Coordinates of C-alpha atoms and ligand atoms in Angstrom, one line a residue:
X1 CA -2.8 -10.7 26.7
X2 CA -4.2 -11.6 23.5
X3 CA -1.9 -12.0 20.5
X4 CA -2.1 -9.3 18.1
X5 CA -1.1 -10.8 15.2
X6 CA 0.6 -9.5 12.2
X7 CA -1.1 -7.0 10.3
X8 CA -2.0 -7.0 6.9
X9 CA 0.4 -4.6 4.5
X10 CA -1.6 -1.6 5.5
X11 CA 1.6 0.4 6.1
X12 CA 3.3 -0.6 2.7
X13 CA 6.0 1.6 1.3
X14 CA 4.9 3.9 -1.3
X15 CA 3.7 3.0 -4.0
X16 CA 3.2 4.3 -7.9
X17 CA 0.4 2.3 -9.1
X18 CA -2.5 0.9 -7.1
X19 CA -6.2 -0.6 -8.0
X20 CA -9.2 -0.1 -5.3
X21 CA -11.7 -2.7 -6.1
X22 CA -14.9 -2.4 -4.4
X23 CA -16.6 -5.9 -4.7
X24 CA -20.5 -6.7 -3.6
X25 CA -20.8 -10.3 -3.0
X26 CA -24.2 -12.1 -4.5
X27 CA -26.1 -14.1 -2.1
X28 CA -24.7 -17.3 -1.4
X29 CA -21.1 -16.6 -2.5
X30 CA -20.3 -16.8 1.1
X31 CA -18.2 -20.2 1.0
X32 CA -16.4 -19.0 -2.2
X33 CA -15.3 -15.8 0.1
X34 CA -14.6 -17.9 3.1
X35 CA -12.5 -20.1 0.6
X36 CA -11.1 -17.2 -1.1
X37 CA -9.8 -15.1 2.0
X38 CA -6.7 -17.7 2.8
X39 CA -5.5 -17.9 -0.2
X40 CA -5.1 -14.0 -0.8
X41 CA -1.3 -13.9 0.8
X42 CA -0.5 -16.8 -1.6
X43 CA -1.9 -15.1 -4.3
X44 CA -0.2 -11.8 -3.9
X45 CA 3.0 -13.5 -3.3
X46 CA 2.7 -15.4 -6.9
X47 CA 2.2 -12.7 -8.6
X48 CA 4.7 -10.4 -6.6
X49 CA 7.3 -12.6 -6.8
X50 CA 7.4 -12.5 -10.4
X51 CA 8.7 -8.6 -10.2
X52 CA 9.7 -8.7 -6.4
X53 CA 11.7 -5.2 -6.4
X54 CA 7.6 -4.0 -7.6
X55 CA 6.5 -4.5 -3.9
X56 CA 3.1 -6.0 -4.9
X57 CA 0.8 -6.1 -1.8
X58 CA -2.9 -6.1 -1.4
X59 CA -4.9 -5.1 1.6
X60 CA -8.2 -7.0 1.9
X61 CA -10.7 -5.2 3.9
X62 CA -14.7 -6.6 4.7
X63 CA -17.9 -4.8 5.2
X64 CA -20.4 -4.7 7.7
X65 CA -23.4 -6.5 6.0
X66 CA -20.9 -9.4 4.7
X67 CA -19.4 -9.7 7.9
X68 CA -23.3 -10.5 9.5
X69 CA -23.6 -13.1 6.4
X70 CA -19.8 -14.9 6.6
X71 CA -19.9 -14.5 10.6
X72 CA -22.4 -13.4 12.3
X73 CA -22.1 -11.4 15.7
X74 CA -20.2 -9.7 17.3
X75 CA -18.6 -7.4 14.9
X76 CA -15.5 -5.6 15.4
X77 CA -16.4 -2.9 17.5
X78 CA -16.0 0.3 14.7
X79 CA -17.8 -2.1 12.0
X80 CA -21.0 -0.6 10.9
X81 CA -22.0 0.3 7.3
X82 CA -20.6 4.0 6.4
X83 CA -23.4 6.3 7.4
X84 CA -24.0 9.1 5.2
X85 CA -23.6 12.5 6.2
X86 CA -25.9 15.0 4.9
X87 CA -24.6 18.7 5.1
X88 CA -26.1 21.8 4.5
X89 CA -24.4 21.7 0.8
X90 CA -22.6 18.4 0.8
X91 CA -23.1 15.0 1.4
X92 CA -21.6 12.1 2.0
X93 CA -22.9 9.2 0.4
X94 CA -23.2 5.8 1.5
X95 CA -22.5 3.2 -1.3
X96 CA -22.7 -0.6 -1.9
X97 CA -19.3 -2.4 -0.7
X98 CA -18.4 -5.9 0.9
X99 CA -15.2 -6.4 0.2
X100 CA -12.1 -3.7 -0.6
X101 CA -9.3 -5.0 -1.9
X102 CA -6.1 -2.1 -2.3
X103 CA -3.6 -3.2 -4.4
X104 CA -0.4 -1.3 -4.7
X105 CA 2.5 -1.8 -6.6
X106 CA 5.5 0.3 -8.6
X107 CA 3.8 -1.2 -11.6
X108 CA 0.7 -1.4 -12.6
X109 CA 0.5 -4.4 -14.4
X110 CA 1.2 -6.2 -10.8
X111 CA -2.0 -4.8 -9.7
X112 CA -4.0 -5.6 -12.6
X113 CA -2.7 -9.3 -12.5
X114 CA -4.0 -9.9 -8.7
X115 CA -6.7 -7.9 -9.7
X116 CA -7.9 -10.1 -12.2
X117 CA -6.7 -13.4 -10.0
X118 CA -8.6 -12.3 -7.2
X119 CA -11.9 -11.8 -9.4
X120 CA -11.3 -15.1 -11.6
X121 CA -11.7 -17.1 -7.8
X122 CA -14.7 -14.9 -7.3
X123 CA -16.4 -15.1 -10.8
X124 CA -20.0 -15.6 -10.6
X125 CA -20.4 -14.9 -6.8
X126 CA -19.4 -11.5 -6.7
X127 CA -19.6 -8.3 -8.7
X128 CA -17.6 -5.1 -9.3
X129 CA -19.4 -2.3 -7.7
X130 CA -16.6 0.1 -8.4
X131 CA -13.0 0.2 -9.9
X132 CA -10.5 2.9 -9.9
X133 CA -6.9 2.6 -11.1
X134 CA -4.7 5.3 -9.6
X135 CA -1.5 7.0 -10.4
X136 CA 1.1 8.7 -8.9
X137 CA 1.4 12.1 -9.9
X138 CA 3.9 15.0 -10.1
X139 CA 5.7 15.6 -6.8
X140 CA 2.9 13.2 -5.2
X141 CA 0.3 15.9 -5.7
X142 CA -2.9 15.3 -6.3
X143 CA -5.2 16.6 -9.2
X144 CA -5.9 19.8 -7.4
X145 CA -2.2 20.5 -8.0
X146 CA -1.1 20.2 -3.9
X147 CA 1.2 17.4 -2.5
X148 CA -1.0 15.0 -0.4
X149 CA 0.1 12.6 2.1
X150 CA 2.6 15.2 3.9
X151 CA 0.7 14.7 7.4
X152 CA -0.1 11.3 7.1
X153 CA 2.3 9.5 9.6
X154 CA 4.6 6.7 9.2
X155 CA 6.8 4.4 11.3
X156 CA 5.8 3.8 15.0
X157 CA 3.4 7.1 14.6
X158 CA 1.4 5.5 11.6
X159 CA 1.8 1.8 13.6
X160 CA -0.3 4.1 16.3
X161 CA -2.5 5.7 14.1
X162 CA -3.5 2.8 12.1
X163 CA -4.1 -0.5 15.0
X164 CA -7.2 -1.8 16.7
X165 CA -6.0 -1.5 20.2
X166 CA -6.9 -4.2 22.9
X167 CA -9.9 -2.5 24.2
X168 CA -10.9 -4.7 21.2
X169 CA -9.0 -8.0 22.0
X170 CA -10.4 -10.4 19.2
X171 CA -9.9 -8.0 16.9
X172 CA -6.7 -6.3 18.1
X173 CA -4.0 -5.5 15.6
X174 CA -6.6 -5.0 12.6
X175 CA -7.6 -1.5 11.3
X176 CA -10.6 -0.3 9.9
X177 CA -10.5 1.8 6.3
X178 CA -12.6 4.3 4.9
X179 CA -12.7 4.8 1.0
X180 CA -14.3 7.4 -1.0
X181 CA -14.2 8.2 -4.8
X182 CA -14.1 12.2 -5.2
X183 CA -14.8 14.0 -8.6
X184 CA -13.0 17.4 -9.1
X185 CA -14.7 20.2 -10.7
X186 CA -11.2 21.1 -12.5
X187 CA -12.6 24.3 -14.5
X188 CA -14.2 25.7 -11.1
X189 CA -11.1 25.3 -9.2
X190 CA -8.2 26.4 -11.9
X191 CA -10.3 29.5 -11.9
X192 CA -9.6 30.3 -8.2
X193 CA -6.5 32.3 -8.2
X194 CA -3.5 30.0 -6.7
X195 CA -3.9 32.0 -3.3
X196 CA -7.6 31.3 -2.6
X197 CA -6.6 27.6 -3.4
X198 CA -4.2 27.4 -0.5
X199 CA -6.5 29.2 1.7
X200 CA -8.7 26.4 0.8
X201 CA -6.3 23.4 1.5
X202 CA -4.4 25.2 4.3
X203 CA -0.9 24.9 2.9
X204 CA 1.2 26.5 0.1
X205 CA 1.0 25.1 -3.3
X206 CA 4.2 24.8 -4.6
X207 CA 6.3 24.6 -1.6
X208 CA 3.7 22.2 0.2
X209 CA 4.4 24.9 3.5
X210 CA 1.7 24.8 5.9
X211 CA 0.2 28.1 6.4
X212 CA 0.4 29.6 9.7
X213 CA -2.7 29.2 12.4
X214 CA -3.4 32.9 12.3
X215 CA -3.5 32.6 7.9
X216 CA -5.4 29.5 7.8
X217 CA -9.2 29.8 7.6
X218 CA -11.4 27.7 9.8
X219 CA -12.9 26.0 6.5
X220 CA -9.8 24.9 5.4
X221 CA -9.4 21.4 4.7
X222 CA -6.3 21.4 6.8
X223 CA -7.9 22.8 9.6
X224 CA -10.8 20.7 10.1
X225 CA -9.2 17.7 9.7
X226 CA -6.5 18.2 12.8
X227 CA -8.3 16.6 15.2
X228 CA -7.2 17.3 19.1
X229 CA -8.2 16.5 22.2
X230 CA -8.8 19.6 24.9
X231 CA -5.2 17.7 26.4
X232 CA -3.6 18.5 23.4
X233 CA -3.2 14.1 22.3
X234 CA -3.5 14.6 18.2
X235 CA -5.7 11.8 16.6
X236 CA -4.2 10.9 13.0
X237 CA -5.2 8.8 10.3
X238 CA -2.7 6.9 7.7
X239 CA -3.6 8.1 4.2
X240 CA -2.4 7.1 0.7
X241 CA -4.9 9.1 -1.7
X242 CA -3.9 8.3 -5.2
X243 CA -5.2 10.2 -8.3
X244 CA -7.3 8.7 -11.0
X245 CA -8.8 10.0 -14.1
X246 CA -9.7 9.5 -18.0
X247 CA -9.4 12.7 -20.0
X248 CA -12.1 11.6 -23.0
X249 CA -14.7 11.4 -19.9
X250 CA -13.3 14.8 -18.8
X251 CA -13.2 12.9 -15.3
X252 CA -10.4 14.3 -12.7
X253 CA -10.3 12.5 -9.2
X254 CA -9.0 12.0 -6.0
X255 CA -9.6 8.4 -4.6
X256 CA -9.4 9.2 -0.4
X257 CA -8.2 5.9 1.2
X258 CA -7.8 6.2 5.1
X259 CA -6.7 3.7 7.6
X260 CA -7.6 4.0 11.3
X261 CA -7.3 1.8 14.7
X262 CA -10.5 3.9 15.8
X263 CA -13.0 4.8 13.7
X264 CA -14.4 7.8 15.4
X265 CA -11.4 9.3 14.8
X266 CA -11.9 9.3 10.8
X267 CA -15.7 9.8 11.3
X268 CA -15.2 13.1 13.3
X269 CA -12.9 14.4 10.2
X270 CA -16.2 13.8 7.9
X271 CA -18.5 15.2 10.2
X272 CA -16.1 18.1 9.6
X273 CA -15.7 18.2 6.4
X274 CA -19.7 17.6 5.7
X275 CA -21.5 18.8 8.3
X276 CA -18.7 21.7 9.6
X277 CA -17.2 22.7 12.5
X278 CA -19.0 24.4 13.8
X279 CA -22.1 22.9 12.2
X280 CA -22.1 25.3 8.5
X281 CA -18.4 25.6 8.3
X282 CA -17.8 22.9 5.8
X283 CA -14.7 21.8 4.2
X284 CA -14.2 24.8 1.2
X285 CA -12.3 21.7 -0.9
X286 CA -15.6 20.2 -1.2
X287 CA -17.2 23.0 -3.0
X288 CA -15.0 21.3 -5.8
X289 CA -14.7 17.9 -5.1
X290 CA -17.9 15.8 -4.4
X291 CA -17.9 12.3 -3.3
X292 CA -19.6 9.8 -5.1
X293 CA -19.0 6.6 -3.5
X294 CA -18.6 6.0 0.4
X295 CA -17.4 2.8 1.8
X296 CA -16.1 1.5 5.9
X297 CA -14.5 -1.8 5.7
X298 CA -12.7 -4.2 8.9
X299 CA -9.0 -4.7 8.0
X300 CA -8.6 -8.0 9.9
X301 CA -4.9 -9.3 10.7
X302 CA -3.1 -11.5 8.5
X303 CA -3.6 -14.5 10.9
X304 CA -7.5 -14.0 10.8
X305 CA -7.5 -14.2 7.1
X306 CA -5.7 -17.7 7.3
X307 CA -7.9 -18.8 9.9
X308 CA -10.8 -16.6 11.6
X309 CA -12.3 -19.2 14.2
X310 CA -9.5 -18.5 16.9
X311 CA -10.1 -14.8 17.1
X312 CA -14.1 -15.3 16.4
X313 CA -14.3 -17.8 19.5
X314 CA -12.5 -15.1 21.6
X315 CA -15.4 -12.3 20.2
X316 CA -17.6 -14.5 21.2
X317 CA -16.1 -15.1 24.9
X318 CA -15.3 -11.6 25.3
X319 CA -18.9 -10.4 24.3
X320 CA -20.5 -13.5 26.4
X321 CA -18.4 -12.3 29.6
X322 CA -19.0 -8.5 29.3
X323 CA -22.5 -8.1 27.4
X324 CA -21.8 -4.9 25.6
X325 CA -25.3 -3.2 24.2
X326 CA -23.4 -2.3 21.0
X327 CA -23.5 -3.6 18.4
X328 CA -27.2 -5.0 19.6
X329 CA -28.3 -8.5 18.7
X330 CA -28.3 -9.4 15.4
X331 CA -25.3 -7.1 14.7
X332 CA -27.1 -3.9 13.6
X333 CA -25.8 -0.7 14.6
X334 CA -26.4 0.7 17.9
X335 CA -29.9 2.6 18.2
X336 CA -28.4 5.9 18.8
X337 CA -26.1 5.2 15.9
X338 CA -23.1 5.8 18.3
X339 CA -19.9 3.7 18.1
X340 CA -20.1 3.7 22.2
X341 CA -16.3 4.1 22.2
X342 CA -16.4 7.8 23.4
X343 CA -16.5 10.9 21.9
X344 CA -13.4 13.2 20.9
X345 CA -15.6 16.1 21.2
Ligands
HEM401 C1 -4.1 17.2 4.4 C2 -6.1 16.4 -0.6 C3 -9.6 14.0 1.5 C4 -8.0 13.9 6.2 C5 -4.5 16.8 3.0 C6 -3.5 17.2 2.2 C7 -4.0 17.5 1.1 C8 -5.3 16.8 1.2 C9 -3.3 18.2 -0.3 C10 -2.4 18.2 2.8 C11 -1.2 17.6 2.9 C12 -1.2 16.5 3.5 O1 -0.6 16.4 5.0 O2 -1.5 15.1 3.2 C13 -7.1 15.5 -0.1 C14 -8.0 15.7 -1.4 C15 -9.1 15.2 -0.7 C16 -9.2 14.8 0.8 C17 -7.5 16.2 -2.3 C18 -10.3 14.7 -1.8 C19 -11.0 15.3 -2.3 C20 -9.9 13.9 2.7 C21 -10.8 13.1 3.6 C22 -10.0 12.9 5.1 C23 -9.2 13.7 4.8 C24 -12.0 12.7 3.3 C25 -11.0 12.6 6.0 C26 -11.8 11.9 6.1 C27 -6.6 14.8 6.1 C28 -5.8 14.9 6.7 C29 -4.7 15.7 6.8 C30 -5.1 16.2 5.4 C31 -6.2 14.1 8.2 C32 -3.9 15.8 7.8 C33 -4.2 17.2 8.3 C34 -3.0 18.0 9.0 O3 -2.9 17.0 10.1 O4 -2.4 18.5 8.9 N1 -5.4 16.6 2.4 N2 -7.7 15.0 0.8 N3 -8.4 14.0 3.7 N4 -6.1 14.9 4.7 FE1 -7.2 15.4 2.7

């Protein structure tokens, strides 16, 4: 049996501050990244220990293109560039990103200091493609005014949702993460009566109680994101969205972050939202929320960050023993664009 290894702090306790840092690595910066990855845990301890009760954590994700540059094939089975999803009305865009740093704490200064230390190490070799400072808003609400995160699994269910299983033995114990930065049309949203907002979300606004199935429209956010197999098995993701904004710039947003062990689960949610289920029945909250970024990253276990060689060796040995058509030589996406790990439909 392969050792699953220690996960990164994917399931970190609730934080009140976060920085989402998406970084691109310049050509030639690979060695600098290889040198940084094993040091991230120590940097996090150094910054976090100055205020241990504030729970600083850092999760590092690696994008598909950077994976190829750092390690070559084979990639983790579900790792590929974020796929643009162009629905009839709304599009999930795919934007550049080689590394994701998800920094969380109960104080923003801890996140800020760690972000600064990380970028100091990458100076001259990487650029910040996107930086969002998120804050916890009243009652865990997003800026649309709804409590956000209620049905995100925790405890053992959370572990199951985020953990790559032994079907990808070299990378078991890791996770995948999808991020999207959404900007809200607050005027349009606030012009809706609360009852119409509740139908868009699928939950009551004040009490956060889910609408009964009979009252929940098929284009509500909750209906389209409830993924249940014909045999009744529900597939979940762990979310830790954060509001962000700028009063002066009239910018009000939600930074979506979803961790998952099976990429096809979160991709099914995105398809339901943007293409629609059935196609055309898109998520009503998209009429008031525009995705301006989109990225998919592999979140290795902590032991991989420390020393990737045992798992890379296992990945090569597994690929050699059981030739798998996905990904093809060169590590690109499968010719049919599928993951080849089964469909939930
Ligand atoms: C549920 C907000 C984007 C997946 C919810 C809920 C809110 C919310 C308020 C209901 C309470 C809860 O269970 O958390 C938002 C906002 C988004 C956004 C403001 C961006 C503008 C996304 C995206 C995905 C997603 C992109 C998936 C790719 C889910 C799931 C649930 C959920 C799985 C729980 C459904 C259930 O089992 O009841 N979201 N969300 N959300 N959202 Fe989102």
